[in-house]
PDB file of C-alpha atoms in Angstrom:
ATOM      1  CA  MET A   1     -15.799 156.814 -75.114  1.00 84.00           C
ATOM      2  CA  THR A   2     -12.632 154.865 -74.262  1.00 93.00           C
ATOM      3  CA  GLY A   3     -12.044 153.356 -70.833  1.00 91.00           C
ATOM      4  CA  ALA A   4      -9.555 156.139 -69.950  1.00 93.00           C
ATOM      5  CA  GLU A   5     -11.963 158.840 -71.140  1.00 96.00           C
ATOM      6  CA  ARG A   6     -14.798 157.302 -69.123  1.00 96.00           C
ATOM      7  CA  ARG A   7     -12.574 157.124 -66.037  1.00 96.00           C
ATOM      8  CA  ASN A   8     -11.625 160.805 -66.365  1.00 96.00           C
ATOM      9  CA  GLN A   9     -15.266 161.755 -66.899  1.00 97.00           C
ATOM     10  CA  LEU A  10     -16.289 159.920 -63.721  1.00 97.00           C
ATOM     11  CA  ILE A  11     -13.485 161.609 -61.766  1.00 97.00           C
ATOM     12  CA  GLU A  12     -14.599 165.075 -62.901  1.00 96.00           C
ATOM     13  CA  VAL A  13     -18.252 164.330 -62.148  1.00 97.00           C
ATOM     14  CA  ALA A  14     -17.397 162.945 -58.723  1.00 97.00           C
ATOM     15  CA  LYS A  15     -15.142 165.914 -57.952  1.00 96.00           C
ATOM     16  CA  SER A  16     -17.991 168.306 -58.715  1.00 95.00           C
ATOM     17  CA  LEU A  17     -20.420 166.367 -56.496  1.00 96.00           C
ATOM     18  CA  PHE A  18     -17.981 165.977 -53.598  1.00 95.00           C
ATOM     19  CA  ALA A  19     -17.318 169.727 -53.738  1.00 94.00           C
ATOM     20  CA  GLU A  20     -21.035 170.532 -53.746  1.00 93.00           C
ATOM     21  CA  ARG A  21     -22.283 167.992 -51.203  1.00 92.00           C
ATOM     22  CA  GLY A  22     -19.323 166.557 -49.321  1.00 91.00           C
ATOM     23  CA  TYR A  23     -18.220 162.929 -49.112  1.00 92.00           C
ATOM     24  CA  GLU A  24     -20.959 161.596 -46.837  1.00 91.00           C
ATOM     25  CA  ALA A  25     -23.824 163.191 -48.754  1.00 93.00           C
ATOM     26  CA  THR A  26     -22.662 161.971 -52.169  1.00 95.00           C
ATOM     27  CA  SER A  27     -23.694 158.524 -53.410  1.00 96.00           C
ATOM     28  CA  VAL A  28     -22.433 156.249 -56.186  1.00 97.00           C
ATOM     29  CA  GLU A  29     -25.933 156.427 -57.630  1.00 97.00           C
ATOM     30  CA  GLU A  30     -25.683 160.227 -57.974  1.00 97.00           C
ATOM     31  CA  ILE A  31     -22.258 159.984 -59.594  1.00 97.00           C
ATOM     32  CA  ALA A  32     -23.557 157.418 -62.093  1.00 97.00           C
ATOM     33  CA  GLN A  33     -26.697 159.419 -62.783  1.00 97.00           C
ATOM     34  CA  ARG A  34     -24.833 162.660 -63.473  1.00 97.00           C
ATOM     35  CA  ALA A  35     -22.315 160.813 -65.683  1.00 97.00           C
ATOM     36  CA  GLN A  36     -25.221 159.082 -67.450  1.00 97.00           C
ATOM     37  CA  VAL A  37     -23.873 155.599 -66.801  1.00 97.00           C
ATOM     38  CA  SER A  38     -25.009 152.660 -64.696  1.00 97.00           C
ATOM     39  CA  LYS A  39     -23.742 152.146 -61.138  1.00 97.00           C
ATOM     40  CA  PRO A  40     -21.749 149.037 -62.103  1.00 97.00           C
ATOM     41  CA  VAL A  41     -19.600 151.216 -64.383  1.00 97.00           C
ATOM     42  CA  VAL A  42     -18.516 153.302 -61.391  1.00 97.00           C
ATOM     43  CA  TYR A  43     -17.813 150.158 -59.350  1.00 97.00           C
ATOM     44  CA  GLU A  44     -15.879 148.645 -62.251  1.00 96.00           C
ATOM     45  CA  HIS A  45     -13.493 151.613 -62.427  1.00 97.00           C
ATOM     46  CA  PHE A  46     -13.123 152.506 -58.745  1.00 97.00           C
ATOM     47  CA  GLY A  47     -14.629 149.781 -56.572  1.00 96.00           C
ATOM     48  CA  GLY A  48     -17.000 152.221 -54.870  1.00 95.00           C
ATOM     49  CA  LYS A  49     -17.364 155.736 -53.494  1.00 95.00           C
ATOM     50  CA  GLU A  50     -14.288 155.571 -51.278  1.00 94.00           C
ATOM     51  CA  GLY A  51     -12.163 154.497 -54.227  1.00 95.00           C
ATOM     52  CA  ILE A  52     -13.206 157.352 -56.499  1.00 96.00           C
ATOM     53  CA  TYR A  53     -12.884 159.838 -53.628  1.00 94.00           C
ATOM     54  CA  ALA A  54      -9.323 158.649 -52.979  1.00 92.00           C
ATOM     55  CA  VAL A  55      -8.406 159.193 -56.637  1.00 95.00           C
ATOM     56  CA  VAL A  56      -9.921 162.701 -56.632  1.00 95.00           C
ATOM     57  CA  VAL A  57      -8.078 163.682 -53.441  1.00 92.00           C
ATOM     58  CA  ASP A  58      -4.805 162.169 -54.650  1.00 92.00           C
ATOM     59  CA  ARG A  59      -4.957 164.154 -57.902  1.00 93.00           C
ATOM     60  CA  GLU A  60      -5.749 167.426 -56.143  1.00 93.00           C
ATOM     61  CA  MET A  61      -3.107 166.874 -53.479  1.00 91.00           C
ATOM     62  CA  SER A  62      -0.446 166.148 -56.110  1.00 92.00           C
ATOM     63  CA  ASP A  63      -1.373 169.261 -58.073  1.00 93.00           C
ATOM     64  CA  LEU A  64      -1.325 171.568 -55.049  1.00 92.00           C
ATOM     65  CA  ARG A  65       1.796 169.989 -53.528  1.00 89.00           C
ATOM     66  CA  ASP A  66       3.669 170.410 -56.828  1.00 90.00           C
ATOM     67  CA  ARG A  67       2.701 174.072 -57.021  1.00 89.00           C
ATOM     68  CA  ILE A  68       3.763 174.841 -53.453  1.00 87.00           C
ATOM     69  CA  THR A  69       6.957 172.782 -53.534  1.00 84.00           C
ATOM     70  CA  SER A  70       7.993 174.404 -56.802  1.00 85.00           C
ATOM     71  CA  SER A  71       7.409 177.859 -55.312  1.00 85.00           C
ATOM     72  CA  LEU A  72       9.412 177.032 -52.181  1.00 80.00           C
ATOM     73  CA  SER A  73      12.377 175.643 -54.098  1.00 77.00           C
ATOM     74  CA  SER A  74      12.555 177.839 -57.194  1.00 70.00           C
ATOM     75  CA  HIS A  75      12.903 181.299 -55.714  1.00 64.00           C
ATOM     76  CA  ARG A  76      14.779 183.200 -53.065  1.00 66.00           C
ATOM     77  CA  SER A  77      13.826 185.512 -50.234  1.00 72.00           C
ATOM     78  CA  ARG A  78      10.783 187.743 -50.746  1.00 83.00           C
ATOM     79  CA  VAL A  79       9.960 186.347 -54.197  1.00 86.00           C
ATOM     80  CA  ARG A  80       9.633 182.880 -52.631  1.00 85.00           C
ATOM     81  CA  VAL A  81       7.032 184.174 -50.152  1.00 86.00           C
ATOM     82  CA  GLU A  82       5.163 185.894 -52.990  1.00 89.00           C
ATOM     83  CA  GLN A  83       5.148 182.781 -55.181  1.00 89.00           C
ATOM     84  CA  VAL A  84       3.947 180.463 -52.418  1.00 89.00           C
ATOM     85  CA  ALA A  85       0.994 182.750 -51.609  1.00 92.00           C
ATOM     86  CA  LEU A  86       0.163 183.113 -55.302  1.00 93.00           C
ATOM     87  CA  ALA A  87       0.505 179.353 -55.902  1.00 93.00           C
ATOM     88  CA  LEU A  88      -2.145 178.579 -53.286  1.00 93.00           C
ATOM     89  CA  LEU A  89      -4.504 181.358 -54.411  1.00 95.00           C
ATOM     90  CA  THR A  90      -4.100 180.400 -58.081  1.00 95.00           C
ATOM     91  CA  TYR A  91      -4.892 176.773 -57.266  1.00 95.00           C
ATOM     92  CA  ILE A  92      -8.071 177.923 -55.477  1.00 94.00           C
ATOM     93  CA  GLU A  93      -9.001 180.062 -58.472  1.00 94.00           C
ATOM     94  CA  GLU A  94      -8.353 177.335 -61.058  1.00 95.00           C
ATOM     95  CA  CYS A  95      -9.382 174.265 -59.037  1.00 95.00           C
ATOM     96  CA  THR A  96     -12.128 175.541 -56.740  1.00 94.00           C
ATOM     97  CA  ASP A  97     -13.905 172.178 -56.505  1.00 94.00           C
ATOM     98  CA  GLY A  98     -10.649 170.431 -55.692  1.00 93.00           C
ATOM     99  CA  PHE A  99      -9.816 172.872 -52.901  1.00 93.00           C
ATOM    100  CA  ARG A 100     -13.303 172.576 -51.384  1.00 92.00           C
ATOM    101  CA  ILE A 101     -12.817 168.812 -51.238  1.00 91.00           C
ATOM    102  CA  LEU A 102      -9.352 169.064 -49.671  1.00 89.00           C
ATOM    103  CA  VAL A 103     -10.435 171.370 -46.837  1.00 86.00           C
ATOM    104  CA  ARG A 104     -13.446 169.218 -45.960  1.00 78.00           C
ATOM    105  CA  ASP A 105     -13.150 166.342 -43.507  1.00 58.00           C
ATOM    106  CA  SER A 106     -11.895 163.120 -45.080  1.00 57.00           C
ATOM    107  CA  PRO A 107     -13.715 159.804 -44.703  1.00 57.00           C
ATOM    108  CA  VAL A 108     -13.242 158.019 -41.391  1.00 51.00           C
ATOM    109  CA  GLY A 109      -9.981 156.106 -41.374  1.00 52.00           C
ATOM    110  CA  ALA A 110      -8.140 158.353 -43.842  1.00 55.00           C
ATOM    111  CA  SER A 111      -4.757 159.139 -42.283  1.00 49.00           C
ATOM    112  CA  SER A 112      -2.964 160.733 -45.210  1.00 56.00           C
ATOM    113  CA  GLY A 113      -3.729 162.652 -48.382  1.00 61.00           C
ATOM    114  CA  THR A 114      -5.504 165.457 -46.535  1.00 74.00           C
ATOM    115  CA  TYR A 115      -5.117 169.215 -46.624  1.00 83.00           C
ATOM    116  CA  SER A 116      -3.829 168.995 -43.065  1.00 84.00           C
ATOM    117  CA  SER A 117      -1.043 166.622 -44.100  1.00 84.00           C
ATOM    118  CA  LEU A 118      -0.146 168.946 -46.976  1.00 86.00           C
ATOM    119  CA  LEU A 119       0.115 171.882 -44.570  1.00 88.00           C
ATOM    120  CA  ASN A 120       2.344 169.802 -42.296  1.00 89.00           C
ATOM    121  CA  ASP A 121       4.622 169.111 -45.266  1.00 89.00           C
ATOM    122  CA  ALA A 122       4.756 172.833 -46.050  1.00 89.00           C
ATOM    123  CA  ILE A 123       5.480 173.652 -42.397  1.00 91.00           C
ATOM    124  CA  GLY A 124       8.402 171.211 -42.465  1.00 92.00           C
ATOM    125  CA  GLN A 125       9.864 172.852 -45.559  1.00 89.00           C
ATOM    126  CA  VAL A 126       9.379 176.376 -44.200  1.00 90.00           C
ATOM    127  CA  THR A 127      10.914 175.369 -40.851  1.00 92.00           C
ATOM    128  CA  HIS A 128      14.048 174.182 -42.655  1.00 91.00           C
ATOM    129  CA  LEU A 129      14.294 177.424 -44.648  1.00 87.00           C
ATOM    130  CA  LEU A 130      13.743 179.653 -41.601  1.00 90.00           C
ATOM    131  CA  ALA A 131      16.193 177.739 -39.404  1.00 91.00           C
ATOM    132  CA  SER A 132      18.912 178.288 -41.979  1.00 88.00           C
ATOM    133  CA  ASP A 133      18.064 181.983 -42.276  1.00 89.00           C
ATOM    134  CA  PHE A 134      17.794 182.506 -38.500  1.00 90.00           C
ATOM    135  CA  GLY A 135      21.231 180.993 -37.978  1.00 88.00           C
ATOM    136  CA  LYS A 136      22.752 183.608 -40.276  1.00 88.00           C
ATOM    137  CA  ARG A 137      20.933 186.471 -38.514  1.00 88.00           C
ATOM    138  CA  GLU A 138      21.755 185.550 -34.910  1.00 87.00           C
ATOM    139  CA  LEU A 139      18.142 184.628 -34.220  1.00 92.00           C
ATOM    140  CA  GLN A 140      17.059 181.436 -32.449  1.00 91.00           C
ATOM    141  CA  PRO A 141      16.997 178.563 -35.008  1.00 92.00           C
ATOM    142  CA  GLU A 142      15.027 176.418 -32.537  1.00 94.00           C
ATOM    143  CA  SER A 143      12.089 178.840 -32.855  1.00 95.00           C
ATOM    144  CA  ALA A 144      11.872 178.320 -36.650  1.00 93.00           C
ATOM    145  CA  GLY A 145       9.125 175.690 -36.260  1.00 95.00           C
ATOM    146  CA  LEU A 146       6.915 178.087 -34.312  1.00 96.00           C
ATOM    147  CA  TYR A 147       7.307 180.806 -36.959  1.00 94.00           C
ATOM    148  CA  ALA A 148       6.677 178.278 -39.742  1.00 92.00           C
ATOM    149  CA  GLN A 149       3.388 177.258 -38.072  1.00 94.00           C
ATOM    150  CA  ALA A 150       2.369 180.923 -37.849  1.00 94.00           C
ATOM    151  CA  LEU A 151       3.292 181.754 -41.448  1.00 92.00           C
ATOM    152  CA  VAL A 152       1.702 178.699 -43.058  1.00 92.00           C
ATOM    153  CA  GLY A 153      -1.369 179.066 -40.857  1.00 92.00           C
ATOM    154  CA  MET A 154      -1.790 182.717 -41.824  1.00 94.00           C
ATOM    155  CA  VAL A 155      -1.567 181.997 -45.551  1.00 92.00           C
ATOM    156  CA  SER A 156      -3.812 178.922 -45.304  1.00 91.00           C
ATOM    157  CA  VAL A 157      -6.594 180.582 -43.308  1.00 93.00           C
ATOM    158  CA  THR A 158      -6.543 183.655 -45.550  1.00 95.00           C
ATOM    159  CA  ALA A 159      -6.758 181.387 -48.600  1.00 93.00           C
ATOM    160  CA  GLN A 160      -9.823 179.622 -47.182  1.00 92.00           C
ATOM    161  CA  TRP A 161     -11.452 183.017 -46.558  1.00 94.00           C
ATOM    162  CA  TRP A 162     -10.674 184.062 -50.141  1.00 95.00           C
ATOM    163  CA  LEU A 163     -12.240 180.842 -51.465  1.00 92.00           C
ATOM    164  CA  ASP A 164     -15.688 182.386 -50.987  1.00 90.00           C
ATOM    165  CA  GLU A 165     -14.868 186.099 -51.059  1.00 90.00           C
ATOM    166  CA  ARG A 166     -12.779 186.308 -54.277  1.00 92.00           C
ATOM    167  CA  ASN A 167     -12.285 190.000 -53.566  1.00 94.00           C
ATOM    168  CA  PRO A 168      -9.835 191.690 -53.701  1.00 95.00           C
ATOM    169  CA  PRO A 169      -8.017 189.958 -56.601  1.00 95.00           C
ATOM    170  CA  LYS A 170      -5.512 187.234 -55.717  1.00 95.00           C
ATOM    171  CA  GLU A 171      -2.519 189.437 -56.568  1.00 95.00           C
ATOM    172  CA  ILE A 172      -3.604 192.044 -54.008  1.00 96.00           C
ATOM    173  CA  VAL A 173      -4.305 189.391 -51.364  1.00 96.00           C
ATOM    174  CA  ALA A 174      -0.856 187.881 -51.987  1.00 95.00           C
ATOM    175  CA  ALA A 175       0.777 191.326 -51.789  1.00 95.00           C
ATOM    176  CA  HIS A 176      -0.827 192.008 -48.386  1.00 95.00           C
ATOM    177  CA  LEU A 177       0.152 188.570 -47.088  1.00 94.00           C
ATOM    178  CA  VAL A 178       3.729 189.155 -48.227  1.00 93.00           C
ATOM    179  CA  ASN A 179       3.705 192.623 -46.672  1.00 94.00           C
ATOM    180  CA  LEU A 180       2.841 191.140 -43.286  1.00 94.00           C
ATOM    181  CA  CYS A 181       5.040 188.023 -43.591  1.00 92.00           C
ATOM    182  CA  TRP A 182       8.110 189.671 -45.059  1.00 90.00           C
ATOM    183  CA  ASN A 183       8.172 192.838 -42.962  1.00 91.00           C
ATOM    184  CA  GLY A 184       7.517 190.762 -39.874  1.00 91.00           C
ATOM    185  CA  LEU A 185      10.385 188.386 -40.660  1.00 89.00           C
ATOM    186  CA  MET A 186      12.762 191.245 -41.428  1.00 90.00           C
ATOM    187  CA  ASN A 187      12.133 192.914 -38.070  1.00 92.00           C
ATOM    188  CA  LEU A 188      12.187 189.965 -35.684  1.00 92.00           C
ATOM    189  CA  GLU A 189      13.547 190.639 -32.208  1.00 92.00           C
ATOM    190  CA  PRO A 190      16.314 188.208 -31.119  1.00 90.00           C
ATOM    191  CA  GLU A 191      14.587 187.678 -27.765  1.00 90.00           C
ATOM    192  CA  PRO A 192      10.920 188.669 -28.072  1.00 91.00           C
ATOM    193  CA  ARG A 193       8.898 189.347 -24.935  1.00 91.00           C
ATOM    194  CA  LEU A 194       5.478 190.677 -24.054  1.00 93.00           C
ATOM    195  CA  HIS A 195       5.191 194.382 -23.297  1.00 86.00           C
ATOM    196  CA  GLY A 196       1.728 194.544 -21.700  1.00 81.00           C
ATOM    197  CA  SER A 197       1.207 195.890 -18.180  1.00 61.00           C
ATOM    198  CA  ASP A 198       0.745 192.393 -16.696  1.00 60.00           C
ATOM    199  CA  SER A 199       4.056 191.180 -18.166  1.00 53.00           C
ATOM    200  CA  ALA A 200       5.880 194.292 -17.021  1.00 51.00           C
ATOM    201  CA  GLU A 201       4.721 193.718 -13.441  1.00 52.00           C
ATOM    202  CA  ALA A 202       5.791 190.088 -13.642  1.00 50.00           C
TER     203      ALA A 202
END
C-alpha cells in the first residue's frame, strides 16, 4: 500500500469510528487496530487524533458545502429550493458517517469547520437571495435574514430527523419541504402581524 493509499485508508477508518463513537470516545489505538497498523503509523500521517479528525471534517465540509453552493447558484426560483433540499438529503444518504460527524460537537477549541459554520454560510447566501427578491416584490428586504434563518433551520432540522428515519424517500421529503418553503414565500404578507386574541386586544 502506498503512502497516499494508507492515508486514505486511515481517513475512512477514522471516519467510521468517529461516526459510531464520537470524537471523545475514539482513540488512536482503535483507529490503528481497525486499520491493522501500528499507532506510530497514525501519528506519522496525522500527528494524532485531533489531526485526523480535522482532515475528516474538512473533507466532509468541503463536499457538503460544494453541493449546497452549487444548488444555490445553479438554479432559479423553485428549482433552487428543490435542489438545495435534495443536495443535503443526498449527502446524508451517500455520506451518512460524514454527516453524523458534522452534526456532533467538535473538539474543544474548534472554531470553524463545523456544521454550524456551514449553516451560517448557507444563511448568508439565502439572505442575499431573499433580499434581492423581496426588493422586487415590495416586501421588507431587512427581514430577509430572519426568513433565511427560518428556511435553513427548517431544512437542516428535517434533514437531521431523516438521518435516522430514512422514510419517506428523500424525494418525497424534499417535495414536502419545498411545498412549505415555496408556498410560504409566495404568500408572504408585506406587514405580518399576529392575529390571536391577545394581540387583537393589544
